[in-house]
mmCIF file of C-alpha atoms in Angstrom:
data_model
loop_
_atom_site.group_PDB
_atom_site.id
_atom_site.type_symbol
_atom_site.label_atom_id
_atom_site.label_comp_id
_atom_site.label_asym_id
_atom_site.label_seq_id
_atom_site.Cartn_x
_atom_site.Cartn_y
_atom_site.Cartn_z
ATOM 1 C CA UNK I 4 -41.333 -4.308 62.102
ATOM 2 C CA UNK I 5 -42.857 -2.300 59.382
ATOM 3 C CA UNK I 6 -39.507 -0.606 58.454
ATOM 4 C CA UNK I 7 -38.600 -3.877 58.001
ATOM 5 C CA UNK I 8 -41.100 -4.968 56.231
ATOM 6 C CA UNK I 9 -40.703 -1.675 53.970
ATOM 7 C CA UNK I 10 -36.596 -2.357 53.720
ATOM 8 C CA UNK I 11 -37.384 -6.140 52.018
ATOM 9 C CA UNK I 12 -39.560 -4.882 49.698
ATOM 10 C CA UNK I 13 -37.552 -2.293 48.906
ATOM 11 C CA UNK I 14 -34.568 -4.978 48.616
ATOM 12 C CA UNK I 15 -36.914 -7.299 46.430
ATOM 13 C CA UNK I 16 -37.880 -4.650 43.886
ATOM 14 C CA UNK I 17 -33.743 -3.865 43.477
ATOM 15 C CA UNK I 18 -33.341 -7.364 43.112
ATOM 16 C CA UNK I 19 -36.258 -7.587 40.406
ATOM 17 C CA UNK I 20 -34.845 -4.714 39.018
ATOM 18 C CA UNK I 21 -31.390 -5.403 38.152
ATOM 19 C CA UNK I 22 -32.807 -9.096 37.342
ATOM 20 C CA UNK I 23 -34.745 -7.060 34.356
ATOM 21 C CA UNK I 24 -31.391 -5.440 33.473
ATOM 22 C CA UNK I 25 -29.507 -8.730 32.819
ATOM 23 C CA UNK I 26 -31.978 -10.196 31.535
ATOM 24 C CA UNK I 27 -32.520 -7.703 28.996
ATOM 25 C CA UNK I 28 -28.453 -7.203 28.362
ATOM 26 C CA UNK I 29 -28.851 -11.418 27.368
ATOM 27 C CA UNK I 30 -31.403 -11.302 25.215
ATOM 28 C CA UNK I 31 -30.417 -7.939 23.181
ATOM 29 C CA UNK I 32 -28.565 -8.415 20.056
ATOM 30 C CA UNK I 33 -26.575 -5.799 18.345
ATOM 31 C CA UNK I 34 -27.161 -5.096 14.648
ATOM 32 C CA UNK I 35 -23.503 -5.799 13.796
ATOM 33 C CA UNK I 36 -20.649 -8.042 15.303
ATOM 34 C CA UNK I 37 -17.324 -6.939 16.173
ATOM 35 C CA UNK I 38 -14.402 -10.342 15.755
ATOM 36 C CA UNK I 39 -10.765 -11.005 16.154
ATOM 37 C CA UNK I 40 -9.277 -13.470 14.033
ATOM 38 C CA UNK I 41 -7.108 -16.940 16.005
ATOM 39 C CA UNK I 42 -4.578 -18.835 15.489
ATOM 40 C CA UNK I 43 -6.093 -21.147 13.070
ATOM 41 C CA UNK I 44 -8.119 -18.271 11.145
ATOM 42 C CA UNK I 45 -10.880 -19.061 12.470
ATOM 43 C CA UNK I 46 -13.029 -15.761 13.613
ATOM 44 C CA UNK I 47 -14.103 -15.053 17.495
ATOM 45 C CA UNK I 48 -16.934 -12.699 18.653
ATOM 46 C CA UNK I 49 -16.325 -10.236 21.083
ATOM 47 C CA UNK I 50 -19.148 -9.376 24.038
ATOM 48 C CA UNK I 51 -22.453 -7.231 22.986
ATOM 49 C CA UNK I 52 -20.668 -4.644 25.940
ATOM 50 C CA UNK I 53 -17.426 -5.161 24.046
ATOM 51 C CA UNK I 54 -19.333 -4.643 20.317
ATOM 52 C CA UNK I 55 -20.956 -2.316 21.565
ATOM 53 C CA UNK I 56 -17.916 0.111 22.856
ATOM 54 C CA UNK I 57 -16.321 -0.840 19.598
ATOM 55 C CA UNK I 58 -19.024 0.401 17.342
ATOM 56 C CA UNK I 59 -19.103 3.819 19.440
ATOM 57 C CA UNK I 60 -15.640 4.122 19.510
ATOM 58 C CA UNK I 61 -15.177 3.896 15.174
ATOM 59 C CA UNK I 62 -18.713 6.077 14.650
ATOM 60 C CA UNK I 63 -17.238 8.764 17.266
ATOM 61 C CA UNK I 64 -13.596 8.973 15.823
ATOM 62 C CA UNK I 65 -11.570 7.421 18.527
ATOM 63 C CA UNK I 66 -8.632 5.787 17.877
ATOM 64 C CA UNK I 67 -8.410 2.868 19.516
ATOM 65 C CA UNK I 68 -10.503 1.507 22.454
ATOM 66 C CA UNK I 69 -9.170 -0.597 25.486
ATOM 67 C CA UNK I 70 -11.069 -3.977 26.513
ATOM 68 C CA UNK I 71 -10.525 -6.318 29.444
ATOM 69 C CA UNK I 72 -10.696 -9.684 27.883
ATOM 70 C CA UNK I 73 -10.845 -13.744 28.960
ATOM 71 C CA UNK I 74 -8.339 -13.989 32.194
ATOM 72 C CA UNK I 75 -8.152 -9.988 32.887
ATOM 73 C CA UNK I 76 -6.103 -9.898 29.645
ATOM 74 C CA UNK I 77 -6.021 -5.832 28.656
ATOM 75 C CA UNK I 78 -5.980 -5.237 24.796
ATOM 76 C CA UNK I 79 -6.169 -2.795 22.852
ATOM 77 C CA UNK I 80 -8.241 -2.088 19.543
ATOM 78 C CA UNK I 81 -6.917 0.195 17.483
ATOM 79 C CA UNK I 82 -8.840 0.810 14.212
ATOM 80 C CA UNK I 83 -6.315 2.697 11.820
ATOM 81 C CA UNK I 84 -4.704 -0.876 11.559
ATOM 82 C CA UNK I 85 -7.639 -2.798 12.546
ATOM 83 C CA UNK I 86 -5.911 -5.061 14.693
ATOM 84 C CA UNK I 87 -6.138 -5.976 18.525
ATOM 85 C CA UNK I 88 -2.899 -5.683 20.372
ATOM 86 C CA UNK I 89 -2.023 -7.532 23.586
ATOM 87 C CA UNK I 90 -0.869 -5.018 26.003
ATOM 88 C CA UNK I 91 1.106 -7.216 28.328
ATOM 89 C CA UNK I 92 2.974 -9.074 25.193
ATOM 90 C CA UNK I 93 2.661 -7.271 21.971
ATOM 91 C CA UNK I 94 0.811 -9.448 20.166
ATOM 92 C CA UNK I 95 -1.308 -8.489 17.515
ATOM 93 C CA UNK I 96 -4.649 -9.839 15.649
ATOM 94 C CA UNK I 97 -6.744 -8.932 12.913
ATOM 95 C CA UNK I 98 -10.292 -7.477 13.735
ATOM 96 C CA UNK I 99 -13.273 -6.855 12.102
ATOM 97 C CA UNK I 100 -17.070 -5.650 12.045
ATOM 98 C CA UNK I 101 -19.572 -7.713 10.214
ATOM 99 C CA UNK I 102 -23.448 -7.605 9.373
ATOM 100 C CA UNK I 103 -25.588 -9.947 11.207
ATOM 101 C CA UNK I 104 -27.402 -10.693 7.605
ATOM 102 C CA UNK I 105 -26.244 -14.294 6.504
ATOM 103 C CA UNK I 106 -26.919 -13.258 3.034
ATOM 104 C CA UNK I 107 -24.240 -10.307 3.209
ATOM 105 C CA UNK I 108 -20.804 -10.879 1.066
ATOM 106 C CA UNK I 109 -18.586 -9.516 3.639
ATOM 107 C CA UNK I 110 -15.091 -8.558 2.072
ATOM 108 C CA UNK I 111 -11.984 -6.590 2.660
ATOM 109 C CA UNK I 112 -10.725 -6.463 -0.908
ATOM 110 C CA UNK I 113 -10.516 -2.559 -1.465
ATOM 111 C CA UNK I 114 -9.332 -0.503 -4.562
ATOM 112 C CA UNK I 115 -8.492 2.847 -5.732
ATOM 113 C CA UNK I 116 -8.243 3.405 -9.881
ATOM 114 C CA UNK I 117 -5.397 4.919 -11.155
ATOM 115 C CA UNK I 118 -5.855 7.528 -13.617
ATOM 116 C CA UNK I 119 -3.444 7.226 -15.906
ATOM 117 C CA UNK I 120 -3.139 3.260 -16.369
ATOM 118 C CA UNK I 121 -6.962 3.057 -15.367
ATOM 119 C CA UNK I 122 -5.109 0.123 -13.232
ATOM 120 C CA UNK I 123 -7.241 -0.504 -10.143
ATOM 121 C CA UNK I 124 -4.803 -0.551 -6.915
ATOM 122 C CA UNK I 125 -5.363 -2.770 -4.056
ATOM 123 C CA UNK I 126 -5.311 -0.990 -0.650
ATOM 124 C CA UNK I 127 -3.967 -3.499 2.269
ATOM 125 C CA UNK I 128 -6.264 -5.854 3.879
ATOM 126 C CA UNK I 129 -6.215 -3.446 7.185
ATOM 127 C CA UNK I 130 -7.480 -0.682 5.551
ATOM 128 C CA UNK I 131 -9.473 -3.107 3.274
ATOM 129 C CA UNK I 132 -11.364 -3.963 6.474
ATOM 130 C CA UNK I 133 -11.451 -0.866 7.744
ATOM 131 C CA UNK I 134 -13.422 0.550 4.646
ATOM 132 C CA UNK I 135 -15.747 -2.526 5.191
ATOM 133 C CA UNK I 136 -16.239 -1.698 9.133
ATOM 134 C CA UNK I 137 -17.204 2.073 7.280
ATOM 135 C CA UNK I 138 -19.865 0.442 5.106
ATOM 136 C CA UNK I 139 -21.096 -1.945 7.315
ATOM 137 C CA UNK I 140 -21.653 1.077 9.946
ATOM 138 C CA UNK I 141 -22.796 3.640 7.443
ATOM 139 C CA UNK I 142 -20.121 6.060 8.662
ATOM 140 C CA UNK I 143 -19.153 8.014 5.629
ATOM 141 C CA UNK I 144 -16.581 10.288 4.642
ATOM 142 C CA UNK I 145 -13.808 8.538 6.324
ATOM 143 C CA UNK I 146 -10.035 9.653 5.987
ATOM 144 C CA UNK I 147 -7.263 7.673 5.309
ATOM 145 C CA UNK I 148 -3.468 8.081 5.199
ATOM 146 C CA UNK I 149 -1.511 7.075 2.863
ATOM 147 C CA UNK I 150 2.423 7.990 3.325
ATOM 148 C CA UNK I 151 2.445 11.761 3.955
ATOM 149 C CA UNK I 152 -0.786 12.170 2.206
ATOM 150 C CA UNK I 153 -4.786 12.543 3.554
ATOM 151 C CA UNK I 154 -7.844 11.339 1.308
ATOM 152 C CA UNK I 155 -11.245 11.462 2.035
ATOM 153 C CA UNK I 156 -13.483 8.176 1.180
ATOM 154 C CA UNK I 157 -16.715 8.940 0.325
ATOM 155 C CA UNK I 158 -17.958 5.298 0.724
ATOM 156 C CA UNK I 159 -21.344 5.328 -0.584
ATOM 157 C CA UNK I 160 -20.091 7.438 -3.966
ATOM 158 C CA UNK I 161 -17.048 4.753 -4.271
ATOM 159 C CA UNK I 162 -15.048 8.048 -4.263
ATOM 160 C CA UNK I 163 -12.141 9.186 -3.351
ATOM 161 C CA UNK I 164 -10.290 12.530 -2.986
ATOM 162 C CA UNK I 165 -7.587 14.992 -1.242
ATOM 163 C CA UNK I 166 -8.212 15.684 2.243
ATOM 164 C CA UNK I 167 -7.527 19.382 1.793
ATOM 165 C CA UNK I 168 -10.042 18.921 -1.076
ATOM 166 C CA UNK I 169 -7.728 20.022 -3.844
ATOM 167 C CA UNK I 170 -6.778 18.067 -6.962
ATOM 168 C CA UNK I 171 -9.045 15.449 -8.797
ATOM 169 C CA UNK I 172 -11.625 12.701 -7.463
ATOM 170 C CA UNK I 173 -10.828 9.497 -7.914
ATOM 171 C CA UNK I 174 -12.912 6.115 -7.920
ATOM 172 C CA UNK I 175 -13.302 3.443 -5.868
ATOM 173 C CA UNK I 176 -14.597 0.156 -5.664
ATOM 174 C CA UNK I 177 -15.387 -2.717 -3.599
ATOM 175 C CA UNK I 178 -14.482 -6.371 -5.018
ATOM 176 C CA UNK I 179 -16.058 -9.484 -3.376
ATOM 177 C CA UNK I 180 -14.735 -12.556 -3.176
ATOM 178 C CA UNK I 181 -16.492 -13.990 -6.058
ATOM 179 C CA UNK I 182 -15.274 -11.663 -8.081
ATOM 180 C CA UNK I 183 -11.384 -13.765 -8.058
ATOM 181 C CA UNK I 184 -10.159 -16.408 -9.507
ATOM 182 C CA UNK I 185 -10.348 -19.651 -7.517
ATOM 183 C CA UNK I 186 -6.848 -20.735 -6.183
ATOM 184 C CA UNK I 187 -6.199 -24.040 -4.255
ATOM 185 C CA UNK I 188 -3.993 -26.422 -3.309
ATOM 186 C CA UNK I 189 -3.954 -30.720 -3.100
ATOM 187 C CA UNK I 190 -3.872 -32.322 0.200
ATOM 188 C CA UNK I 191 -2.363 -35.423 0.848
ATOM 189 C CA UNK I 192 -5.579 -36.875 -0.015
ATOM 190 C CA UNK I 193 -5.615 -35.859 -3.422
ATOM 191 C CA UNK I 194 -8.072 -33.189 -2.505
ATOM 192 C CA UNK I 195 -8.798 -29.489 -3.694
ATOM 193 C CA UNK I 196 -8.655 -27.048 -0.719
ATOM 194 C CA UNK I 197 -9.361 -23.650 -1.026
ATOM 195 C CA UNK I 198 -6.817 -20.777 -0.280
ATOM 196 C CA UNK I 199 -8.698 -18.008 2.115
ATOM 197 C CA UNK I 200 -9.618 -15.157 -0.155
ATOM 198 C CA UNK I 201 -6.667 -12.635 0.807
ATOM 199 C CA UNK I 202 -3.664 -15.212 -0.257
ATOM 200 C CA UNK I 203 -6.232 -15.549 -3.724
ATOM 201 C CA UNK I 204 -5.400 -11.730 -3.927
ATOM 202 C CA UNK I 205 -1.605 -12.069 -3.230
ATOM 203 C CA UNK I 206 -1.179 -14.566 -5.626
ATOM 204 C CA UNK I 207 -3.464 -12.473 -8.383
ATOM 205 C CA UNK I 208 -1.322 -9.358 -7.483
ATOM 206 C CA UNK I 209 2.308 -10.998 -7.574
ATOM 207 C CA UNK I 210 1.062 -12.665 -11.062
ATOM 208 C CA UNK I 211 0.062 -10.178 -12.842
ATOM 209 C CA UNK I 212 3.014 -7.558 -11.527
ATOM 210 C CA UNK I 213 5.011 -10.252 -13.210
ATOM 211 C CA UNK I 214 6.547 -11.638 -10.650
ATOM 212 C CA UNK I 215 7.224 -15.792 -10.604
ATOM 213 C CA UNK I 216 6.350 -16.462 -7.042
ATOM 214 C CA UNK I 217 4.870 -15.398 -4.367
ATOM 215 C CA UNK I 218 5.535 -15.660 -0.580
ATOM 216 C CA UNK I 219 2.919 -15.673 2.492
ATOM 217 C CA UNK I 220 2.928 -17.081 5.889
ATOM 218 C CA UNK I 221 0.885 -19.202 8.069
ATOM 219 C CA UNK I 222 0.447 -20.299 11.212
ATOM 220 C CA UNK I 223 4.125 -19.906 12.054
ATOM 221 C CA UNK I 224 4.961 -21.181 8.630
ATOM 222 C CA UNK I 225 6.533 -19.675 5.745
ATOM 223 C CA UNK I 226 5.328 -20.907 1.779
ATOM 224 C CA UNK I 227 6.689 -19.776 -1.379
ATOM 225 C CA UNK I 228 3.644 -20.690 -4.501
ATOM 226 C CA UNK I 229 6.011 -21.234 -7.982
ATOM 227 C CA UNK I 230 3.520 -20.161 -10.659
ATOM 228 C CA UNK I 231 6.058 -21.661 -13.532
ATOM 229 C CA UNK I 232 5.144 -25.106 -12.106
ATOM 230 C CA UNK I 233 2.013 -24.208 -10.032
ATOM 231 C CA UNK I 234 3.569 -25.898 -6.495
ATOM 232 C CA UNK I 235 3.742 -24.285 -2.818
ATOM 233 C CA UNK I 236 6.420 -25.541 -0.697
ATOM 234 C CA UNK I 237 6.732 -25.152 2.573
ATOM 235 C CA UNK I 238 10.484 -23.512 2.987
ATOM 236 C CA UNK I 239 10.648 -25.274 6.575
ATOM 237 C CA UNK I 240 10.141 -28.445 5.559
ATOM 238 C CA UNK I 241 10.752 -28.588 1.848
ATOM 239 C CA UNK I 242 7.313 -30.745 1.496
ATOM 240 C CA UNK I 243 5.585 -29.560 -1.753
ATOM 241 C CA UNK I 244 2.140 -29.275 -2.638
ATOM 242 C CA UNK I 245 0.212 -28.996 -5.948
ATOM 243 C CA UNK I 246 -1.169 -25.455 -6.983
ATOM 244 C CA UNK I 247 -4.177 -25.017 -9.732
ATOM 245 C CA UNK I 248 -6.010 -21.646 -10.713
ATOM 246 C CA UNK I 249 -9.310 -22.177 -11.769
ATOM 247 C CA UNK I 250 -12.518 -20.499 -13.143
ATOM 248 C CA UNK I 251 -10.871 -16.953 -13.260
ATOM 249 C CA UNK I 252 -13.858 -14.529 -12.698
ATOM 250 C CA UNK I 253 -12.400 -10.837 -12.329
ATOM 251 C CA UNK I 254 -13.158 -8.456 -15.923
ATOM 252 C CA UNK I 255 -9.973 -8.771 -17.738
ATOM 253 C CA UNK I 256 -9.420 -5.372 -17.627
ATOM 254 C CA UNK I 257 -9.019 -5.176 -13.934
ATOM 255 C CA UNK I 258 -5.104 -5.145 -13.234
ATOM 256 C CA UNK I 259 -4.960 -6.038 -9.787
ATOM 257 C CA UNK I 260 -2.088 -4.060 -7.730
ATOM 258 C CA UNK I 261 -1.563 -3.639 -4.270
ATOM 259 C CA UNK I 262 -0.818 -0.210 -1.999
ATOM 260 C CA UNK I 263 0.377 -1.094 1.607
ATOM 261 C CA UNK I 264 1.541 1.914 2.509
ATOM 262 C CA UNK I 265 -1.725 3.242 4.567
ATOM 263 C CA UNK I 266 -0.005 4.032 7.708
ATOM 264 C CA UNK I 267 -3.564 5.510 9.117
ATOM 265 C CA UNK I 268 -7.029 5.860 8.737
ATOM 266 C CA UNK I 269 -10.014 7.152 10.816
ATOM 267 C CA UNK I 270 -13.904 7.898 10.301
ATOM 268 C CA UNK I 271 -14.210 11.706 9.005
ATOM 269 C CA UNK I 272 -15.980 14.230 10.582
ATOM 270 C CA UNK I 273 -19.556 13.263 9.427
ATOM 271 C CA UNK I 274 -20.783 9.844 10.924
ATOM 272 C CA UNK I 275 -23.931 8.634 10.865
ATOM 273 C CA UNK I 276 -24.899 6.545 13.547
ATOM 274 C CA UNK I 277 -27.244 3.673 12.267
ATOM 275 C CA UNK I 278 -25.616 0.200 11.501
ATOM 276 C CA UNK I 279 -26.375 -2.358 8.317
ATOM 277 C CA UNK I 280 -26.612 -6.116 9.194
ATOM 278 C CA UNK I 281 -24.804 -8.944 8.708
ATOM 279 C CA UNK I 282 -22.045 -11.501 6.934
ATOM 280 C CA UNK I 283 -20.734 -14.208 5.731
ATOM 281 C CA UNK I 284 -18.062 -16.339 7.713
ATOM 282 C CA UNK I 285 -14.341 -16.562 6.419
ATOM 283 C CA UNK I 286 -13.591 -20.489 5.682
ATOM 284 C CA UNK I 287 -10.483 -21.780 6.986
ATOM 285 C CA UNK I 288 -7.903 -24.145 5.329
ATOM 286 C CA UNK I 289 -3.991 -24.735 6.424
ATOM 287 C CA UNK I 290 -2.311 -24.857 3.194
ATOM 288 C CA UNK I 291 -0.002 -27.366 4.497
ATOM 289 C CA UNK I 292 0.418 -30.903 6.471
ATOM 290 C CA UNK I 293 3.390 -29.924 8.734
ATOM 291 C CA UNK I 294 2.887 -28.615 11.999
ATOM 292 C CA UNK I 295 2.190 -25.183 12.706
ATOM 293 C CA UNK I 296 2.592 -23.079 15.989
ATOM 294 C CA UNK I 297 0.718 -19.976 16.814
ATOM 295 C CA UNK I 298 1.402 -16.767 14.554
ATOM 296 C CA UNK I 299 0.422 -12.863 14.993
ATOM 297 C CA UNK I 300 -0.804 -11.766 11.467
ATOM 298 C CA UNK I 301 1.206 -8.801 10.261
ATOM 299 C CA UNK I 302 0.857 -6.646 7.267
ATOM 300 C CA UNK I 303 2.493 -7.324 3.657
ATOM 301 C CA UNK I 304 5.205 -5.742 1.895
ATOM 302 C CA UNK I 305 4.578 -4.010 -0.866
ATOM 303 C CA UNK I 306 5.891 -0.813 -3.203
ATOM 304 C CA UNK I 307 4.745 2.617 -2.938
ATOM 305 C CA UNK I 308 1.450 3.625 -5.121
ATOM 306 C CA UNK I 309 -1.010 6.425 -3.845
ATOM 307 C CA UNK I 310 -3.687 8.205 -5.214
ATOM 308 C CA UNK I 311 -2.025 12.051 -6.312
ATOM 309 C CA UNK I 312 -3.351 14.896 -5.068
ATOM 310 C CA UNK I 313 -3.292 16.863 -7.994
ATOM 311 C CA UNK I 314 -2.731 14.436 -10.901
ATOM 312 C CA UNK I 315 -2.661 10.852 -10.526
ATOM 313 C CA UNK I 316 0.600 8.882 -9.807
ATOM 314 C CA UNK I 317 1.707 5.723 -11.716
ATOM 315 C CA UNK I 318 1.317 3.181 -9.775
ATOM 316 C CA UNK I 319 3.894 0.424 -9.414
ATOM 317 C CA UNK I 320 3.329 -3.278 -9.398
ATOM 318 C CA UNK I 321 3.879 -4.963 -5.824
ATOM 319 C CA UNK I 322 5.998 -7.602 -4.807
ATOM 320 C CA UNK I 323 5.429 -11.167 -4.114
ATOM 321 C CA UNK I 324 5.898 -11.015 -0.539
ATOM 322 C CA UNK I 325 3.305 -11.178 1.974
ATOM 323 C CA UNK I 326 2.318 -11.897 5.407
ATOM 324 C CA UNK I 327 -1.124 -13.744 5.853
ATOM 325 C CA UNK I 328 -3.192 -15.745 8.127
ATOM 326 C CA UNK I 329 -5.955 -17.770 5.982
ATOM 327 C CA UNK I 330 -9.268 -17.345 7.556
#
């Protein structure tokens, strides 16, 4: 009887026990939250378990980290492209780490300067969000790739410079999203709605390389913007839209160029291992009317320009193409 008696107490205090554990793993909030992006652009919040392996994984180096998702579904994270990747099908989604501070500007719009045009080149929105994830984290130096070449991002000091430390150090900065010109199309309603912030950038980059249109997708859909007339059309079903740029807000003498040529990128050997708050949510707006189905975002096209590691390339004005889910 009284090894019983011993044997449910002992029970009772497990119980209690692993009661406190839960408990204490639902109330516990993580400075920083970890999100893949939908469909519809909308943004989706991973687990504290899965934040948290996510946050250890980028401060420690890895490169990628594998989750167990809704239905037993195994991804995979992999940070160099900050994307999520379905391992049964392939499919692919944008991630990224945020501040839990509803005051914080979150953005992924990253830029290197140029030395010799003092142009300011646009590194792609992965790497964009990647740098971003670094701040956010306070895990600084981080390297990057770019083609054949290594640089080392000093994130706090907006620097950057050759990974074999050689040649000259070159700026960097960080632009929010207030810092762009306001771009947005008429609904059939005859009201203004706002393009998400990284087609804003497209269409900034292909008009000032020169170019006379530019091309992103959609949800499934594919939409050329004519800046001659100012009209998106959407090339599967020829309906049109109106296009205005208003309020333009970046210095005029930013040039605004993109590089999409980073092919890898990774915290650097020093991390530090406390975490900033917070962010601001993406807003979400379909630029058209038609139906759209489901699409995987994927990077844009764009020409070679890179940071030299002994004197500074030109760099050349992108293309209009792109490849974009709005937020």
């Amino acid at each position: 009887m009284a090894t019983s008696r011993n044997r449910r107490k002992r029970n009772r205090g497990q119980r209690d026990s692993e009661d406190d554990s839960v408990t204490a793993s639902k109330t516990a909030s993580p400075s920083v939250q970890w999100e893949w992006e939908t469909d519809m652009g909308a943004w989706q919040s991973y687990s504290y378990d899965m934040a948290t392996k996510l946050t250890d994984g980028f401060l420690n180096r890895a490169s990628h980290i594998d989750l167990v998702i809704a239905a037993g579904r195994k991804v995979r994270v992999e940070f160099a492209k900050m994307c999520q990747i379905n391992m049964t099908t392939g499919w692919q989604r944008n991630v990224r780490c945020i501040p839990l501070d509803p005051t914080y500007q979150y953005s992924q719009f990253w830029q290197w300067q140029d030395f010799d045009s003092k142009s300011w080149v646009l590194f792609d929105s992965a790497l964009g969000r990647f740098l971003e994830a670094a701040m956010v984290l306070k895990a600084s130096p981080v390297e990057v790739a770019i083609e054949t070449n290594t640089f080392e991002v000093d994130v706090p000091g907006m620097t950057l410079r050759p990974g074999d430390g050689k040649g000259r150090t070159q700026s960097v900065r960080r632009l929010a999203p207030d810092d762009l010109p306001k771009w947005e199309w008429e609904n059939e309603h005859g009201n203004w709605v706002s393009y998400a912030d990284q087609i804003m950038f497209l269409f900034e980059s292909a008009k000032d390389s020169g170019d006379s249109t530019c091309t992103f997708k959609h949800n499934g859909n594919s939409y050329k913007v004519y800046f001659d007339r100012m009209e998106q059309k959407n090339e599967r079903t020829r309906v049109t839209r109106k296009v205005r740029r208003t309020s333009p807000r970046t210095p005029s003498n930013v040039v605004l160029e993109r590089s999409d040529n980073v092919v890898s990128s990774q915290p650097s050997t020093s991390q530090a291992s406390s975490s900033q708050p917070s962010t601001s949510q993406a807003s979400s707006s379909q630029p058209s009317t038609s139906q759209a189905s489901s699409s995987q975002p994927s990077t844009s096209q764009a020409s070679s320009s890179q940071p030299s590691t002994s004197q500074a390339s030109s760099s050349q004005p992108s293309t209009s193409q792109a490849s974009s889910s709005q937020p």
